[in-house]
Amino acid sequence: MTPYEHRDTQPLDDPWPFTGRADELDLVSRSVAAGRPGLVVTGPAGRGKTRLVLEAVRGTDWARVTGTPAARRIPLAAFAHLLPGTPTLPRALRLLSGTRLLLVDDAHLLDDASAALVHQLAVHARTRLLVVAADDTDVPEAISRLWTGELLPRLALEPLPSEDTARLVAAGAGGAVDPFTAHRLHRLCQGDLRLLRDLLGALRERGLLTYDRDTGERSWRGPLPLTDAVRDRAAPALERARAEEREALERLAFAEPLPLDADALDLRALEDLEADGLVRADERGAVRLAHPLHGPALRAATGVLRARRLAPAPRRYEPALHAEQAALARGIDRADVRDLPAPVGEWLVEHGIPVPAGYAAVRARLCRLRGEMRQALAWAREGLRAAPRDSACRTELLLAAAQCGETVPGDGTAAPGARAATWRAVTSGDLAGALRCVDPCDPASLYDAVRLGAPERAVERLGGRGPFARHADALARRDGAALDRAAEELEQRGFLLFAAEAHAQAVRLHRDPGAARSSRMRALALARRCPGARTPALGGLVLGELTARQRQIVALAAAGLSNRQIAERLTLSVRTVGNHLHSAYTRLGAGDRTALPALVAQPA
């Protein structure tokens, strides 16, 4: 270790946990292993690039340099703490040759000499490099040539997935957050984690997060708080607009969540706004604002009288909501539940406007079929707020809760039905009883039998056509390859949970260990995209993610033992038990030990 290196053994000074990014973290860690040249990590500002690489190098020896705007004109300014005196480029190369790992942060802000030094270090392979650069701004040519010249591999960091954003939101909000709030923040921030932190801080400070005693979740309804960070993101783009363009932007802002026809606006202004990336037009000529922050910023900056003139008539959204509901229902009927734009219903919820139960039931069903169980629960509850005795919403609530491993007590307002009875039995661990509840005349109920591992009940009645029938047929024939093909079709149609289950069932049928591993990995990847889902087909799959010690501790915790009791039984420290459980929660996607009994009860 050189005098300028350090070994980072302390937790990062950041109150937010590092969430998700398992594959990216593994890639970065492997890129700086012995014999590897390093890696360039790029992405827009605020995406979490630096946090990712710091997690990857934690506990290793490394040195760090950082580009800053103030020092861009001072030669080798970023390396001043590593290079005593006034070294030349050759001498700097020699001095840094003993550095095992060099982290170059904010490389897009390096002065030209520092950028050239980093490039030469890569050319001569004197040290392993981890280079972090924003790619939404000008980057010195010496830095961009690291990846365009193929000196170092590049990882272009994608936005944090919505399920991981939801976990981060819960940590920042100080507790569980309802799916609507998590989705809204994910959509508004578009991968900018700095903005996410700013908005969450504003929501907490201003008391805008409401606690729901029934669900134990915090929710945010109403307008967006206009923080300095929000203004900083929105203002530069909006300030470039000319007067006639500003008029069009304001009219679009007050039309949200509905689009406006291009014919109702200045066409020339729209063309210029589209070229600047401020508006988007679809093939039908409907125009919307391109960024979700722009509407709130424009509305907040508009005077009272002007806002009154631009504000739309009350309840103007009802025809659009009915059309949206019909479009979602058609997708379900076609067995194609891939993402469909449905902004009207989301806007109503976000602004605290009651959602009709019929619409909420369709949204809940759509989310459940996609494997989005937490969202399905939220939509069903939203519909029941407007119509507490609605049978469709009540059924969706029961089905989604059961497939999360939860039980919703009946209140006598709706007959449970065969499907609800099936999944209630699954929740209690009675698979035989669940299969006895299957309705042989209901295709959806018959497909439940397939998902529970009993395809012989359904294969003939499902008719041999469609993805569900092909899933049943492949499982009945115990054909692992055919099951994988059925899973791929289900995934293509948006049925992520069903696809994960089919791949998981294929794992046990493959004779080739390599094929079984492939099915398992695909099942795990899909299961991670279905947070909260707990079904028998996934039970053994997710528990197989744990180490032997973690499975042992999880089993004892599920049986009701405290951390101290587990520690005494296994001769471990209480802290070690807690660490194992925390790792297990992360891998299983569980919030705490209350979810463990349902997981452990599921068959392997």
XYZ file of C-alpha atoms in Angstrom:
604
model
C 0.000 0.000 0.000
C 1.402 3.413 -0.950
C 1.254 6.364 1.484
C -1.568 7.818 -0.596
C -3.786 4.757 -0.578
C -6.225 3.753 2.088
C -8.218 0.721 3.093
C -11.916 1.451 3.487
C -13.292 -0.756 6.235
C -15.938 1.564 7.679
C -19.547 1.803 6.520
C -20.142 4.501 3.952
C -21.273 7.796 5.454
C -24.711 7.600 3.899
C -27.977 7.023 5.775
C -29.583 5.342 2.772
C -28.845 1.653 2.224
C -27.260 0.446 -0.963
C -30.187 -1.151 -2.772
C -30.377 -3.408 -5.819
C -27.675 -3.368 -8.492
C -26.546 -6.908 -7.607
C -25.434 -7.715 -11.158
C -23.721 -4.352 -11.641
C -21.987 -4.643 -8.270
C -20.656 -8.061 -9.210
C -19.446 -6.743 -12.568
C -17.572 -3.823 -10.984
C -16.038 -6.057 -8.311
C -14.809 -8.542 -10.909
C -13.442 -5.768 -13.136
C -10.844 -4.781 -10.532
C -9.766 -8.313 -9.661
C -6.220 -9.435 -10.392
C -5.429 -9.456 -14.099
C -8.296 -7.124 -15.032
C -7.656 -3.611 -16.380
C -10.634 -1.974 -14.675
C -13.878 -0.396 -15.862
C -15.576 2.859 -16.884
C -18.998 3.507 -15.314
C -21.118 6.111 -17.098
C -24.609 7.522 -16.716
C -26.444 10.799 -16.100
C -25.776 12.784 -12.932
C -27.558 11.446 -9.872
C -27.859 7.844 -11.053
C -25.711 6.384 -8.249
C -22.486 5.702 -10.148
C -20.138 6.755 -7.356
C -22.101 4.895 -4.697
C -21.938 1.727 -6.800
C -18.159 1.787 -7.213
C -17.583 2.695 -3.564
C -19.615 -0.337 -2.548
C -17.572 -2.488 -4.943
C -14.190 -1.390 -3.546
C -15.175 -1.325 0.112
C -12.644 -3.283 2.166
C -9.899 -3.091 -0.498
C -6.856 -0.870 -1.028
C -7.502 2.056 -3.356
C -6.714 5.681 -4.065
C -9.165 8.293 -5.279
C -9.052 11.404 -7.430
C -12.045 13.612 -8.210
C -12.660 16.154 -10.938
C -14.176 19.484 -9.913
C -15.467 22.443 -11.955
C -13.262 24.917 -10.062
C -10.023 23.106 -10.959
C -10.649 22.283 -14.631
C -8.037 24.814 -15.801
C -5.293 23.813 -13.350
C -3.006 21.096 -14.794
C -3.057 17.836 -12.803
C -5.185 19.514 -10.112
C -7.153 16.350 -9.369
C -3.914 14.452 -8.658
C -2.320 17.097 -6.426
C -2.701 15.027 -3.243
C -1.026 12.025 -4.896
C 1.776 13.847 -6.737
C 4.084 15.959 -4.530
C 5.818 18.897 -6.151
C 5.164 19.809 -9.767
C 5.590 16.536 -11.665
C 5.657 16.022 -15.395
C 3.414 13.496 -17.049
C 6.201 10.810 -17.257
C 7.035 11.291 -13.575
C 3.366 11.129 -12.635
C 3.087 7.803 -14.462
C 6.047 6.437 -12.485
C 4.706 7.684 -9.143
C 1.309 6.088 -9.716
C 2.628 2.770 -10.992
C 2.518 1.320 -7.476
C -1.140 2.152 -6.952
C -3.132 -1.062 -6.954
C -6.460 0.536 -7.760
C -7.239 4.104 -8.742
C -10.807 5.417 -8.533
C -11.315 8.422 -10.817
C -14.571 10.100 -9.826
C -16.364 12.774 -11.889
C -13.886 12.196 -14.696
C -15.905 14.461 -16.992
C -14.704 17.398 -14.843
C -10.974 16.619 -15.047
C -8.529 19.154 -16.414
C -6.890 18.169 -19.716
C -3.605 17.108 -18.109
C -5.336 14.897 -15.546
C -7.514 13.361 -18.257
C -4.386 12.653 -20.339
C -2.723 11.029 -17.317
C -5.713 8.732 -16.777
C -5.630 7.809 -20.462
C -1.907 7.010 -20.309
C -2.392 4.878 -17.196
C -4.937 2.863 -19.176
C -2.657 2.633 -22.245
C 0.325 1.384 -20.271
C -1.770 -0.743 -17.890
C 0.234 0.632 -14.957
C -2.672 0.350 -12.538
C -6.261 -0.876 -12.451
C -8.724 1.942 -13.043
C -12.308 2.562 -11.995
C -13.446 5.636 -13.904
C -16.799 7.311 -13.187
C -18.112 9.856 -15.697
C -21.428 11.557 -16.417
C -22.436 11.014 -20.031
C -25.076 13.769 -20.204
C -22.426 16.485 -20.506
C -19.188 17.185 -22.378
C -16.492 14.641 -21.530
C -12.758 15.216 -22.228
C -11.702 13.293 -25.330
C -8.964 11.501 -23.385
C -11.659 10.095 -21.081
C -14.232 9.188 -23.731
C -11.516 7.367 -25.686
C -11.120 4.986 -22.751
C -14.222 3.163 -23.976
C -14.511 4.289 -27.593
C -10.902 3.210 -28.094
C -11.640 -0.047 -26.244
C -8.962 0.532 -23.603
C -11.451 -0.248 -20.827
C -14.849 -1.945 -20.835
C -17.799 0.329 -20.136
C -20.843 -0.086 -17.907
C -23.622 2.335 -18.886
C -25.678 2.449 -15.704
C -29.417 2.136 -16.277
C -31.999 3.722 -13.949
C -32.689 1.802 -10.768
C -35.637 -0.566 -11.420
C -38.969 0.419 -9.906
C -38.947 -2.425 -7.359
C -35.525 -1.346 -6.051
C -36.578 2.299 -6.068
C -39.530 1.312 -3.864
C -37.150 -0.234 -1.300
C -34.999 2.893 -1.356
C -38.062 5.091 -0.926
C -39.121 3.064 2.126
C -35.678 3.567 3.674
C -35.727 7.302 2.973
C -39.306 7.739 4.192
C -38.641 6.011 7.494
C -41.034 3.128 6.862
C -43.138 1.293 4.299
C -44.574 3.457 1.517
C -47.685 2.632 -0.485
C -47.095 1.493 -4.099
C -48.737 4.583 -5.602
C -46.288 6.888 -3.840
C -43.288 4.733 -4.721
C -44.349 4.553 -8.376
C -45.000 8.293 -8.538
C -41.550 9.118 -7.161
C -39.914 6.613 -9.519
C -41.691 8.195 -12.498
C -40.928 11.782 -11.466
C -37.239 11.218 -10.741
C -36.506 8.998 -13.772
C -33.437 7.436 -12.169
C -32.078 10.605 -10.530
C -31.448 9.434 -6.972
C -30.353 12.884 -5.808
C -33.710 14.284 -6.839
C -35.417 11.333 -5.146
C -33.661 12.121 -1.894
C -34.558 15.799 -2.194
C -38.247 15.098 -2.812
C -38.475 12.593 0.027
C -36.838 15.051 2.373
C -39.359 17.712 1.373
C -42.283 15.338 1.848
C -41.110 14.446 5.356
C -40.243 17.992 6.400
C -43.575 19.393 5.194
C -45.634 16.580 6.717
C -46.962 15.423 3.345
C -46.538 11.700 4.052
C -49.739 10.402 5.637
C -49.648 7.270 7.778
C -52.380 4.668 7.163
C -53.098 2.615 10.298
C -54.801 -0.149 8.291
C -51.878 -0.866 5.967
C -48.981 0.465 8.054
C -47.826 2.444 5.000
C -47.117 6.093 4.323
C -48.687 7.766 1.315
C -48.378 11.041 -0.556
C -51.315 12.630 -2.368
C -51.652 16.094 -3.835
C -49.341 18.498 -5.699
C -45.597 18.148 -6.073
C -43.511 20.189 -3.605
C -41.480 22.648 -5.651
C -38.045 22.277 -4.050
C -34.905 23.970 -5.316
C -33.840 20.684 -6.906
C -37.138 20.393 -8.789
C -36.783 23.955 -10.084
C -33.162 23.305 -11.061
C -34.229 20.284 -13.137
C -37.164 22.008 -14.823
C -36.088 25.644 -15.210
C -33.217 25.392 -17.756
C -35.364 23.662 -20.354
C -38.477 25.768 -19.780
C -36.645 29.094 -19.738
C -35.486 28.560 -23.329
C -39.089 28.608 -24.597
C -40.285 31.655 -26.530
C -43.569 33.385 -25.671
C -45.699 31.372 -28.120
C -43.968 28.173 -27.003
C -44.604 29.031 -23.358
C -48.305 29.417 -24.103
C -48.387 25.916 -25.593
C -46.470 24.460 -22.646
C -48.835 26.026 -20.109
C -51.903 24.752 -21.941
C -50.417 21.248 -21.964
C -49.555 21.536 -18.271
C -53.128 22.384 -17.302
C -54.537 19.668 -19.569
C -52.747 16.901 -17.656
C -53.383 14.010 -17.379
C -55.065 14.242 -20.780
C -53.208 15.087 -23.986
C -54.208 17.892 -26.323
C -54.677 17.637 -30.066
C -51.924 19.230 -32.096
C -54.637 21.069 -34.080
C -55.553 23.037 -30.940
C -52.028 24.475 -30.579
C -49.558 26.509 -32.630
C -48.082 23.854 -34.927
C -44.801 25.709 -35.531
C -44.300 26.174 -31.790
C -45.031 22.470 -31.223
C -42.458 21.453 -33.825
C -39.810 23.563 -32.102
C -40.783 22.198 -28.676
C -40.608 18.646 -29.994
C -37.153 19.309 -31.457
C -36.034 20.572 -28.035
C -37.394 17.432 -26.351
C -40.036 19.306 -24.346
C -43.144 17.686 -25.857
C -44.029 14.331 -27.384
C -46.668 13.562 -29.992
C -48.134 10.133 -30.695
C -49.267 8.715 -34.029
C -52.810 10.010 -33.416
C -51.629 13.611 -33.062
C -52.081 13.812 -29.288
C -49.405 15.921 -27.566
C -48.056 15.682 -24.002
C -45.257 17.255 -21.997
C -42.158 15.093 -22.266
C -40.972 15.281 -18.643
C -43.242 14.675 -15.620
C -41.639 17.529 -13.645
C -42.513 20.191 -16.191
C -46.273 20.202 -15.615
C -46.094 20.883 -11.847
C -43.363 23.507 -12.360
C -45.399 25.339 -15.006
C -48.622 25.247 -12.998
C -46.869 26.585 -9.905
C -45.363 29.499 -11.826
C -48.683 30.550 -13.372
C -50.638 33.450 -11.868
C -54.018 32.877 -10.228
C -56.127 34.482 -12.957
C -54.247 32.809 -15.780
C -54.483 29.464 -14.010
C -58.235 29.956 -13.637
C -58.526 30.543 -17.392
C -56.398 27.539 -18.311
C -57.853 25.128 -15.754
C -60.092 22.499 -17.391
C -63.714 21.839 -16.570
C -64.416 19.583 -13.574
C -64.778 15.823 -14.198
C -63.424 16.181 -17.726
C -61.433 12.988 -17.169
C -64.432 10.629 -16.967
C -64.665 9.708 -20.692
C -60.895 9.212 -20.825
C -61.019 7.008 -17.714
C -63.729 4.814 -19.260
C -61.699 4.494 -22.470
C -58.606 3.616 -20.437
C -60.509 0.940 -18.523
C -61.822 -0.592 -21.759
C -58.327 -0.677 -23.277
C -56.903 -2.437 -20.206
C -59.739 -4.959 -20.223
C -59.094 -5.729 -23.908
C -55.453 -6.413 -23.140
C -56.436 -8.874 -20.414
C -58.910 -10.616 -22.728
C -56.204 -10.959 -25.407
C -53.838 -12.498 -22.838
C -51.412 -9.618 -23.411
C -50.752 -7.589 -20.266
C -47.621 -5.786 -21.327
C -47.352 -2.194 -20.184
C -50.224 -0.088 -21.456
C -50.310 3.677 -20.879
C -52.864 4.413 -18.189
C -52.086 7.910 -16.898
C -55.623 9.013 -16.039
C -56.226 6.543 -13.227
C -52.782 7.187 -11.765
C -53.343 10.946 -11.859
C -56.643 10.605 -9.984
C -54.998 8.597 -7.206
C -52.012 10.940 -6.980
C -54.317 13.922 -6.503
C -56.620 12.234 -4.017
C -59.632 11.995 -6.348
C -61.815 8.892 -5.753
C -61.382 6.147 -8.354
C -64.491 4.221 -9.484
C -64.492 0.644 -8.213
C -64.921 -0.822 -11.701
C -61.766 0.849 -12.945
C -59.854 -0.055 -9.768
C -60.808 -3.739 -10.099
C -59.504 -3.880 -13.681
C -56.249 -2.183 -12.659
C -55.878 -4.569 -9.713
C -56.417 -7.581 -11.966
C -53.943 -6.292 -14.526
C -51.273 -5.750 -11.863
C -51.898 -9.186 -10.353
C -51.515 -10.869 -13.747
C -48.244 -9.005 -14.278
C -46.962 -10.195 -10.905
C -47.168 -6.716 -9.349
C -48.875 -7.906 -6.184
C -48.310 -4.825 -4.039
C -49.788 -2.610 -6.742
C -52.713 -5.015 -7.123
C -53.444 -4.748 -3.404
C -53.240 -0.965 -3.567
C -55.652 -0.682 -6.510
C -58.142 -3.074 -4.905
C -58.076 -1.059 -1.671
C -58.501 2.153 -3.662
C -61.662 0.776 -5.254
C -63.004 -0.381 -1.894
C -62.611 3.135 -0.506
C -65.110 4.331 -3.089
C -67.373 1.248 -2.868
C -66.669 -0.799 0.289
C -68.976 -3.665 -0.789
C -67.684 -4.043 -4.373
C -67.289 -7.786 -4.993
C -64.767 -7.489 -7.846
C -62.373 -5.359 -5.788
C -62.843 -7.622 -2.788
C -61.971 -10.696 -4.865
C -58.870 -9.023 -6.294
C -57.802 -8.028 -2.793
C -58.116 -11.616 -1.588
C -56.248 -13.086 -4.586
C -53.390 -10.602 -4.457
C -53.007 -10.875 -0.695
C -52.932 -14.667 -0.801
C -50.250 -14.630 -3.505
C -48.205 -12.346 -1.236
C -48.459 -14.942 1.535
C -50.938 -12.771 3.455
C -54.460 -13.472 4.625
C -57.242 -10.919 4.329
C -60.091 -11.743 6.708
C -63.493 -12.103 5.108
C -66.154 -9.581 6.069
C -69.171 -11.183 4.472
C -69.481 -8.572 1.742
C -68.583 -10.952 -1.089
C -68.650 -14.673 -1.694
C -65.043 -15.907 -1.671
C -65.333 -17.956 -4.876
C -63.260 -20.960 -5.911
C -60.129 -18.997 -6.729
C -60.064 -17.049 -3.485
C -60.678 -20.278 -1.552
C -57.843 -21.965 -3.458
C -55.320 -19.305 -2.588
C -56.483 -18.992 0.991
C -55.752 -22.696 1.384
C -52.319 -22.155 -0.202
C -51.590 -19.426 2.340
C -52.345 -21.809 5.193
C -50.034 -24.446 3.685
C -52.859 -26.810 2.634
C -52.007 -27.547 -1.011
C -54.287 -30.587 -1.150
C -57.174 -28.481 0.101
C -56.282 -25.767 -2.397
C -56.550 -28.223 -5.298
C -59.919 -29.469 -4.027
C -61.214 -25.884 -4.403
C -60.330 -25.688 -8.117
C -63.385 -25.036 -10.293
C -63.233 -27.378 -13.331
C -65.437 -25.012 -15.345
C -63.329 -21.895 -14.822
C -60.199 -21.594 -17.024
C -58.539 -19.195 -14.564
C -59.141 -21.587 -11.697
C -57.823 -24.493 -13.790
C -54.657 -22.536 -14.503
C -54.219 -22.122 -10.746
C -53.949 -25.912 -10.601
C -51.149 -25.761 -13.178
C -49.301 -23.164 -11.125
C -49.707 -25.389 -8.056
C -48.118 -28.338 -9.871
C -51.229 -30.335 -10.840
C -51.518 -29.869 -14.637
C -53.436 -33.120 -15.158
C -56.548 -31.372 -13.853
C -56.364 -28.706 -16.544
C -54.492 -29.897 -19.617
C -57.549 -31.200 -21.487
C -59.987 -28.515 -20.382
C -57.688 -25.619 -21.330
C -57.987 -26.722 -24.958
C -54.321 -26.882 -25.988
C -54.227 -23.302 -27.312
C -52.638 -20.215 -25.877
C -49.744 -19.724 -23.450
C -51.603 -21.111 -20.428
C -52.524 -24.315 -22.239
C -48.947 -24.742 -23.469
C -47.689 -24.292 -19.916
C -50.094 -26.987 -18.706
C -49.168 -29.380 -21.516
C -45.402 -29.005 -20.990
C -45.726 -29.574 -17.249
C -47.995 -32.593 -17.715
C -45.428 -34.129 -20.092
C -42.619 -33.210 -17.677
C -40.758 -31.548 -20.533
C -38.342 -28.990 -19.093
C -37.384 -27.501 -22.471
C -41.047 -27.036 -23.447
C -41.701 -25.430 -20.056
C -38.924 -22.934 -20.701
C -40.442 -22.111 -24.087
C -43.851 -21.617 -22.472
C -42.228 -19.375 -19.882
C -40.644 -17.262 -22.611
C -44.029 -16.787 -24.263
C -45.607 -15.838 -20.956
C -42.851 -13.301 -20.343
C -43.303 -11.810 -23.811
C -46.998 -11.292 -23.050
C -46.230 -9.601 -19.710
C -47.091 -12.475 -17.329
C -43.827 -12.210 -15.414
C -44.901 -14.155 -12.332
C -46.349 -17.023 -14.374
C -43.146 -17.091 -16.457
C -41.019 -17.232 -13.301
C -43.129 -20.119 -12.001
C -42.835 -22.042 -15.284
C -39.037 -21.658 -15.318
C -38.926 -22.727 -11.656
C -40.959 -25.846 -12.462
C -38.580 -26.586 -15.352
C -35.598 -26.618 -12.984
C -36.793 -29.884 -11.420
C -37.448 -31.530 -14.778
C -34.179 -30.865 -16.624
C -31.764 -33.778 -16.680
C -28.942 -31.556 -17.879
C -27.494 -29.576 -14.903
C -26.584 -26.699 -17.221
C -30.148 -26.401 -18.496
C -31.440 -26.555 -14.916
C -29.073 -23.753 -13.881
C -30.217 -21.645 -16.831
C -33.894 -22.131 -15.930
C -33.169 -21.285 -12.322
C -31.355 -18.065 -13.197
C -34.156 -16.970 -15.507
C -36.741 -17.778 -12.856
C -34.844 -15.790 -10.234
C -34.438 -12.799 -12.543
C -38.183 -12.735 -13.228
C -39.098 -13.333 -9.586
C -37.088 -10.272 -8.574
C -39.299 -8.245 -10.890
C -42.376 -9.448 -8.966
C -41.684 -8.002 -5.489
C -43.957 -9.360 -2.809
C -45.061 -12.450 -4.767
C -45.039 -15.625 -2.642
C -46.278 -18.757 -4.405
C -45.457 -22.457 -4.038
C -43.583 -22.630 -7.344
C -41.253 -19.878 -6.156
C -40.895 -21.147 -2.595
C -38.014 -23.534 -3.093
C -36.515 -21.186 -5.645
C -36.110 -18.229 -3.318
C -35.012 -20.327 -0.337
C -32.381 -21.854 -2.577
C -30.889 -18.350 -2.831
C -29.782 -18.581 0.805
C -26.670 -20.147 2.262
C -27.094 -23.233 4.450
C -26.578 -21.124 7.590
C -29.108 -18.514 6.429
C -31.701 -21.233 5.735
C -31.105 -22.644 9.214
C -31.550 -19.244 10.865
C -34.559 -18.347 8.714
C -36.269 -21.624 9.662
C -35.778 -20.896 13.377
C -36.957 -17.301 12.980
C -40.035 -18.505 11.104
C -40.757 -20.859 14.015
C -40.956 -17.829 16.312
C -37.539 -17.833 17.984
C -35.968 -14.488 18.830
C -32.495 -13.525 17.637
C -31.090 -14.224 21.091
C -32.729 -17.667 21.268
C -31.371 -18.515 17.812
C -27.895 -17.334 18.853
C -27.942 -19.518 21.951
C -29.133 -22.580 20.038
C -26.534 -22.230 17.253
C -23.705 -20.875 19.456
C -23.500 -17.610 17.529
C -23.479 -13.970 18.550
C -26.768 -12.097 18.443
C -25.185 -9.667 16.003
C -24.206 -12.497 13.638
C -27.767 -13.822 13.694
C -29.078 -10.340 12.912
C -26.655 -9.940 10.006
C -27.683 -13.305 8.533
C -31.367 -12.413 8.814
C -30.818 -9.011 7.197
C -29.032 -10.664 4.258
C -31.816 -13.234 4.000
C -34.511 -10.527 3.966
C -32.677 -8.788 1.128
C -32.406 -11.958 -0.958
C -35.980 -13.049 -0.281
C -37.433 -9.584 -0.810
C -39.040 -9.783 2.632
C -39.461 -6.711 4.801
C -39.100 -8.493 8.146
C -39.560 -11.858 9.903
C -43.376 -11.724 9.688
C -43.134 -12.880 6.039
C -40.885 -15.859 6.843
C -43.483 -18.469 7.935
C -45.247 -18.355 4.556
C -41.925 -18.711 2.736
C -40.636 -21.600 4.823
C -43.960 -23.421 4.560
C -43.770 -23.494 0.773
C -42.448 -26.702 -0.775
C -38.922 -26.836 -2.192
